[in-house]
Coordinates of C-alpha atoms in Angstrom, one line a residue:
X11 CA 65.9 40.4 -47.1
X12 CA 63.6 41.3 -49.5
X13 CA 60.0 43.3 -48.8
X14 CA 58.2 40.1 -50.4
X15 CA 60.2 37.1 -47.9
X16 CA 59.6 39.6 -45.4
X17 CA 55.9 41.5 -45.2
X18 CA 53.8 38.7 -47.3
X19 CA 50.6 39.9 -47.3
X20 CA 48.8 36.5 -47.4
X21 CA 51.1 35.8 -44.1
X22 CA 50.1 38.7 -42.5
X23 CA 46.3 37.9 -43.2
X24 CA 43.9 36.4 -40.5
X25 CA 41.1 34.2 -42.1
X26 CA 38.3 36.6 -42.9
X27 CA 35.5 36.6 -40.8
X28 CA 31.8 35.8 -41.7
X29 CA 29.6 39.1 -42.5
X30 CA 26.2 39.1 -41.0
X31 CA 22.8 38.8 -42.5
X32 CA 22.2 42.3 -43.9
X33 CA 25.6 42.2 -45.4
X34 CA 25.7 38.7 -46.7
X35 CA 22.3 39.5 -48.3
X36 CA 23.0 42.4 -50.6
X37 CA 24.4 40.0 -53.3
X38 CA 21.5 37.9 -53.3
X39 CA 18.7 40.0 -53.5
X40 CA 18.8 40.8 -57.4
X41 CA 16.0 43.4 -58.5
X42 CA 13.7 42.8 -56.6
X43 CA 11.2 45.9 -55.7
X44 CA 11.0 47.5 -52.2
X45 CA 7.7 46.0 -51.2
X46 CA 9.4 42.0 -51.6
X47 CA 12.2 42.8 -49.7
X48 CA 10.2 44.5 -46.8
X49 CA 7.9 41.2 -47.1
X50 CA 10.0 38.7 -47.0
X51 CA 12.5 40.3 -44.3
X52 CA 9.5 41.2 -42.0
X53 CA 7.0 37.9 -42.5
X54 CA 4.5 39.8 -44.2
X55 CA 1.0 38.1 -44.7
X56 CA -0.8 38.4 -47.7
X57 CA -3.2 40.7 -45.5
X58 CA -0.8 43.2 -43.9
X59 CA 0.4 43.7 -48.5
X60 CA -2.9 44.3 -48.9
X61 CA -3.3 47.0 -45.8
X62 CA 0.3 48.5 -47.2
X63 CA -1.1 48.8 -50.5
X64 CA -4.4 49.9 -49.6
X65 CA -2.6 52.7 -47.7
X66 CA -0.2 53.6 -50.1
X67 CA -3.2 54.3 -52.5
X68 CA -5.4 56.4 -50.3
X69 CA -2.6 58.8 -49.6
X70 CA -0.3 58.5 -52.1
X71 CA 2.9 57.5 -50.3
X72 CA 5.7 54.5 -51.3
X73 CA 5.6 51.4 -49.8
X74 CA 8.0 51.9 -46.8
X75 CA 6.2 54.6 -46.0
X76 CA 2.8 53.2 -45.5
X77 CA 4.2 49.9 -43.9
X78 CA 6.2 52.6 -40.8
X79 CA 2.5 54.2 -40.7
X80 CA 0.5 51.4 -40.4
X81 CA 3.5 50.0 -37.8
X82 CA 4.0 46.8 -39.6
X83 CA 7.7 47.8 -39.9
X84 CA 10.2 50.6 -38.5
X85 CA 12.1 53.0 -40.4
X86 CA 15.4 51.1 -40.2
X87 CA 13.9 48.2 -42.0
X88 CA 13.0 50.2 -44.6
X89 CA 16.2 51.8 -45.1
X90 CA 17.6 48.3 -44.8
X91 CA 15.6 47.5 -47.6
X92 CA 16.4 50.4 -49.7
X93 CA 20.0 49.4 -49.0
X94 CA 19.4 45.9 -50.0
X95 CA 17.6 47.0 -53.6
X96 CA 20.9 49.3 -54.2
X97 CA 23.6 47.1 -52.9
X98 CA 24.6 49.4 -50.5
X99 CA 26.2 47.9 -47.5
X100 CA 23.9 48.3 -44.2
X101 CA 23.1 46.4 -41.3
X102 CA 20.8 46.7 -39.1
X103 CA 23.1 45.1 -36.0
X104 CA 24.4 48.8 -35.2
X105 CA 25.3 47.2 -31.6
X106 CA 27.9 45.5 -32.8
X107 CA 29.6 48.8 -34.1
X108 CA 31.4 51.0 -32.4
X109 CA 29.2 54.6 -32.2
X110 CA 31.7 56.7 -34.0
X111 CA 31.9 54.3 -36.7
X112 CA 29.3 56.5 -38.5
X113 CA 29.6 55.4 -42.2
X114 CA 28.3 52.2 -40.7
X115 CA 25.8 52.9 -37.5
X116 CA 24.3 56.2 -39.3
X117 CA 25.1 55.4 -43.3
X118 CA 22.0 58.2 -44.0
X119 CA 23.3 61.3 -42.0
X120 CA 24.8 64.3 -42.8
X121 CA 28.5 62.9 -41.1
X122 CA 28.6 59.9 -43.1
X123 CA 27.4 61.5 -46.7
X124 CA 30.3 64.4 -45.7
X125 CA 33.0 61.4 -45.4
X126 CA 31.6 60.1 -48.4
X127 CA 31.7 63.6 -50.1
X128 CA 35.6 63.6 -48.7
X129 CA 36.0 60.5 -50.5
X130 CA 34.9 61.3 -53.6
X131 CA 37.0 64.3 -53.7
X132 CA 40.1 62.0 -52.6
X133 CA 39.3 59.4 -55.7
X134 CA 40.0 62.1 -58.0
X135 CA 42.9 63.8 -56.6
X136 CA 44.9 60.5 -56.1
X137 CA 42.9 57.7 -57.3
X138 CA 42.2 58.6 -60.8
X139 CA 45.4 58.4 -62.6
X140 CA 47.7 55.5 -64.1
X141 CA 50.2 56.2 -62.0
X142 CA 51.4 54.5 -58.7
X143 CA 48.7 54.8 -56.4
X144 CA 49.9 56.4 -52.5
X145 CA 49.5 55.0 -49.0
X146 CA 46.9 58.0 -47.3
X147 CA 48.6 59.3 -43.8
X148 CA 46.2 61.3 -41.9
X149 CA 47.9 63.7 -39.8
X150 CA 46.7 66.7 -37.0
X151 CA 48.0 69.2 -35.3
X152 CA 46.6 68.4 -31.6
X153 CA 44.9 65.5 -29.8
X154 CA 41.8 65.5 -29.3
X155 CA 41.2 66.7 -33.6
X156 CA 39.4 63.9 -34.2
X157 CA 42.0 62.2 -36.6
X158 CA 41.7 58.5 -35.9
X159 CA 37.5 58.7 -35.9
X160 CA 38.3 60.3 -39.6
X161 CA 40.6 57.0 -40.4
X162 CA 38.1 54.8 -39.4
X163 CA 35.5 56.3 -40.9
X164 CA 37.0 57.1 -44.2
X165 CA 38.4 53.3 -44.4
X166 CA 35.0 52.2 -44.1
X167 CA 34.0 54.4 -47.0
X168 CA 36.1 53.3 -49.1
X169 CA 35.4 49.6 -48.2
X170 CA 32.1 49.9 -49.7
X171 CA 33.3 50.3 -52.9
X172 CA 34.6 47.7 -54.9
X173 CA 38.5 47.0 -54.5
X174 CA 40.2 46.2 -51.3
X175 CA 41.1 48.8 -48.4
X176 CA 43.7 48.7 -45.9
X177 CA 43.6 50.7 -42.4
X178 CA 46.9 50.9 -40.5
X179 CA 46.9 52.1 -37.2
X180 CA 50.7 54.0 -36.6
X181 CA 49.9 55.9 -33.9
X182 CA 51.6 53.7 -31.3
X183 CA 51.7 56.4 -28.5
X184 CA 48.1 56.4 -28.2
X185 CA 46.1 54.0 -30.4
X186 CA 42.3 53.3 -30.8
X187 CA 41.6 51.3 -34.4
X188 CA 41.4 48.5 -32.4
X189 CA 38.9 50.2 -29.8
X190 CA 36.9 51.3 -33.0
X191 CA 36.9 48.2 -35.0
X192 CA 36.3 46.3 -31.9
X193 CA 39.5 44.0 -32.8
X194 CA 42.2 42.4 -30.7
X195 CA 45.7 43.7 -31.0
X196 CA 47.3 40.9 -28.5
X197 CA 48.6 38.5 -30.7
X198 CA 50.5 41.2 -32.4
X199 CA 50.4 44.7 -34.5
X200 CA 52.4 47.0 -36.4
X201 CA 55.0 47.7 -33.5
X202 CA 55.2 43.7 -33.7
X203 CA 56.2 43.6 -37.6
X204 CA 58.3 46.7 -37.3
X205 CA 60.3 45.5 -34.5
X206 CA 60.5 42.0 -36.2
X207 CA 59.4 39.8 -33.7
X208 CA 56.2 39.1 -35.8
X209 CA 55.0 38.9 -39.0
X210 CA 52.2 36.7 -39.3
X211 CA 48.2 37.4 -39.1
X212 CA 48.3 40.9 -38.2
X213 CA 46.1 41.8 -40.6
X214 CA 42.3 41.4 -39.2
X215 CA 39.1 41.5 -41.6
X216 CA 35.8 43.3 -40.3
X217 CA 33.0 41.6 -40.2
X218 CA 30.0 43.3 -42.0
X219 CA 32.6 45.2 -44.1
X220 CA 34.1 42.5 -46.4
X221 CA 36.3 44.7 -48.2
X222 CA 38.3 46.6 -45.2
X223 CA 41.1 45.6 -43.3
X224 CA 42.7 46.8 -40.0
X225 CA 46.5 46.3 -38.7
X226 CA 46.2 47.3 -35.3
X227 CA 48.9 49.4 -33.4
X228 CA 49.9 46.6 -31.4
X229 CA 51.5 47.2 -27.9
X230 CA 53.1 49.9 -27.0
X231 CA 57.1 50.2 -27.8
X232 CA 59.0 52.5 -26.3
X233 CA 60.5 53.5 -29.3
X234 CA 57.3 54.3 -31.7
X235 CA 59.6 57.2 -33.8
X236 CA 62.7 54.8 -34.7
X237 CA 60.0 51.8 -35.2
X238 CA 58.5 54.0 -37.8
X239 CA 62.4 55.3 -39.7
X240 CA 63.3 52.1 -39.7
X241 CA 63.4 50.6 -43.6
X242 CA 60.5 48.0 -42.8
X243 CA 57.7 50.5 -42.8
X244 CA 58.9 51.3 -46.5
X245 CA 59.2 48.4 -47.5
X246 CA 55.7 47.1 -45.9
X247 CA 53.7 50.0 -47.5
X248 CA 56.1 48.6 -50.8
X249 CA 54.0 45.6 -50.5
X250 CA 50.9 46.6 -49.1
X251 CA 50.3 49.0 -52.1
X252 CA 50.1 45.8 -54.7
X253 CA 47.7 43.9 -52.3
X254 CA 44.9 47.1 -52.2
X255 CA 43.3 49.2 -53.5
X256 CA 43.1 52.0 -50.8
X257 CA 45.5 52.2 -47.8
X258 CA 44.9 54.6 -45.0
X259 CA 47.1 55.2 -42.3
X260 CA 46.4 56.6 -38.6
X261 CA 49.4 58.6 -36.9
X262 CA 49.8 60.4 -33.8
X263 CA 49.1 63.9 -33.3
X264 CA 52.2 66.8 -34.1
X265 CA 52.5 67.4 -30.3
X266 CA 53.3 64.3 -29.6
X267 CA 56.0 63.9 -32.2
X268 CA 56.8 64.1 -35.8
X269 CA 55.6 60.4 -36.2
X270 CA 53.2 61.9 -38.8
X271 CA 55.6 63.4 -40.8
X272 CA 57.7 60.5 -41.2
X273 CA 54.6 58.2 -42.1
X274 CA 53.6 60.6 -44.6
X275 CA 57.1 60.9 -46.5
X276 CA 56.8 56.7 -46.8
X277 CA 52.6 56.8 -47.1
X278 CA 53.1 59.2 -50.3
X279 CA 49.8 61.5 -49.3
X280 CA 48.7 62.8 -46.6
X281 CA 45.2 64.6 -45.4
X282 CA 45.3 67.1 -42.4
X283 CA 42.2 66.9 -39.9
X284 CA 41.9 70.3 -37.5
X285 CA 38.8 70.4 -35.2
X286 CA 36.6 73.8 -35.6
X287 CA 37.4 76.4 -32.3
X288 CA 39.4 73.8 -31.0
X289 CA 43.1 74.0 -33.3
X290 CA 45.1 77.0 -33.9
X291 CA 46.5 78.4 -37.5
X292 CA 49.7 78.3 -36.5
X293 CA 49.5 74.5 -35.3
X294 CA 48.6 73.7 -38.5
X295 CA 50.8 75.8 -40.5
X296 CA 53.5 74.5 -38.2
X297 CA 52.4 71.1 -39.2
X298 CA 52.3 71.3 -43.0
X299 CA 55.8 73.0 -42.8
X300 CA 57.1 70.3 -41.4
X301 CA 55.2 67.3 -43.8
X302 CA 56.9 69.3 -46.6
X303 CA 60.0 68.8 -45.8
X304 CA 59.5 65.4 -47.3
X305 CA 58.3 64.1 -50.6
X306 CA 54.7 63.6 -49.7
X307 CA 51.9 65.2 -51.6
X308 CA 49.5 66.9 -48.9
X309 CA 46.1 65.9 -50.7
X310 CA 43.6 68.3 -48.5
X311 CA 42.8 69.5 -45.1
X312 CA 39.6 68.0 -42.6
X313 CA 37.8 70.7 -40.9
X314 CA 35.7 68.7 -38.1
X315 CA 33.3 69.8 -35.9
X316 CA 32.4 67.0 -33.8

């Protein structure tokens, strides 16, 4: 059977659900200045403008500024707003996102601008060229590394670019994409389309992030290692690579398996995560042995500290 009758990509694909507010609005808000989007988003009167402005002039401060001084609005609106004037995605429904989702819940800090930093070094090593573009496996030596909050995290990056991005989650031992993205893996998963017994809306959109999209684990086989040698994952990823832009791919950690490995010789690439005081040299060394063994392209290493 060929890798197009069987892993369709518009099969596989759940409608996409509706973004919210913030989101929707970032196409819609043209050039407008700070000051109209903080109006209009906060009901503004005419005489709380003029106590912003008044403020603004008599100490010299932007808009937002004044408006969090004189409490007319918080400081999450005003990022918001900046968000909104830059078409940045950011929404102010954090609740609905899972806290280590920090590209998303924190888009300002010092974690997310390091995945973005990450992701900018990643576009040039593997993005930037005319040639066939790789799958991503991120692989670590240990549990416990921090290796699927990395995934998640550095999907979510990429989704607010322009282009589409997959997540897959094949770490079917212990899996938590679905945890993260706050999606349900019942009605089937990668373990599902692997096995055969499904291959048909697997594929689940995030809301808020219109450009990302998850394949969960799926339930646990008892076979994750020969699920993932078998041909289909090949020829999936085959597929999957002329639907998006970006794929990234979740695996288990090297102690429980070589799982990683094999992903990363069918991925193409592959990104190591160690966690600071926490993974040995030799883990990793161990690891990277291993990972060259096949034809994958080890794009960089992930030291992370949280």
């Amino acid at each position: 059977m060929s890798s197009t009758s069987q892993f369709s990509a518009s099969r596989l694909m759940q409608d996409p659900g509706t973004p919210d507010t913030a989101f929707a609005e970032t196409t819609t808000t043209g050039d407008r200045s700070i000051g109209e989007i903080i109006r209009d988003a906060n009901n503004l009167s005419p005489e709380q403008i003029e106590q912003i402005l008044a403020y603004q002039r008599e100490n010299g401060v932007r808009f937002g500024e004044a408006a969090v001084a004189l409490g007319l609005v918080n400081s999450d609106e005003v990022l918001w707003a900046l968000a909104q004037q830059f078409h940045y995605p950011y929404s102010q429904s954090k609740a609905a996102y899972h806290q280590e989702l920090v590209v998303v819940t924190q888009p300002f800090s010092e974690k997310a601008e390091t995945i973005r930093a990450i992701r900018s070094h990643l576009i040039m090593k593997v993005y930037s060229g005319d040639g066939p573009r790789p799958a991503i496996a991120v692989i670590s030596p240990n549990s416990g590394d921090g290796k699927s909050y990395f995934a998640a995290n550095l999907a979510a990056a990429f989704s607010q670019l322009t282009g589409r991005t997959l997540l897959i989650d094949a770490d079917m031992r212990n899996p938590r994409q679905h945890e993260i993205f706050g999606i349900s893996d019942r009605s089937g998963g990668l373990s599902a389309v692997l096995s055969g017994r499904v291959a048909s809306k697997v594929i689940h959109s995030v809301n808020g992030l219109p450009n990302l999209y998850v394949i969960p684990a799926g339930a646990r086989p008892p076979n994750p290692l020969e699920l993932l040698e078998r041909t289909a994952l090949g020829l999936m990823l085959k597929e999957f690579k002329t639907k998006f832009d970006r794929i990234i791919i979740d695996t288990p950690s090297a102690t429980q398996g070589t799982d990683g490995a094999v992903v990363s010789a069918q991925a193409g690439a592959a990104v190591v995560v160690a966690r600071q005081d926490k993974t040995s040299i030799p883990s990793i060394q161990q690891l990277v042995r291993t990972v060259s063994l096949g034809p994958a392209k080890l794009v960089g290493s992930v030291l992370n500290e949280f």
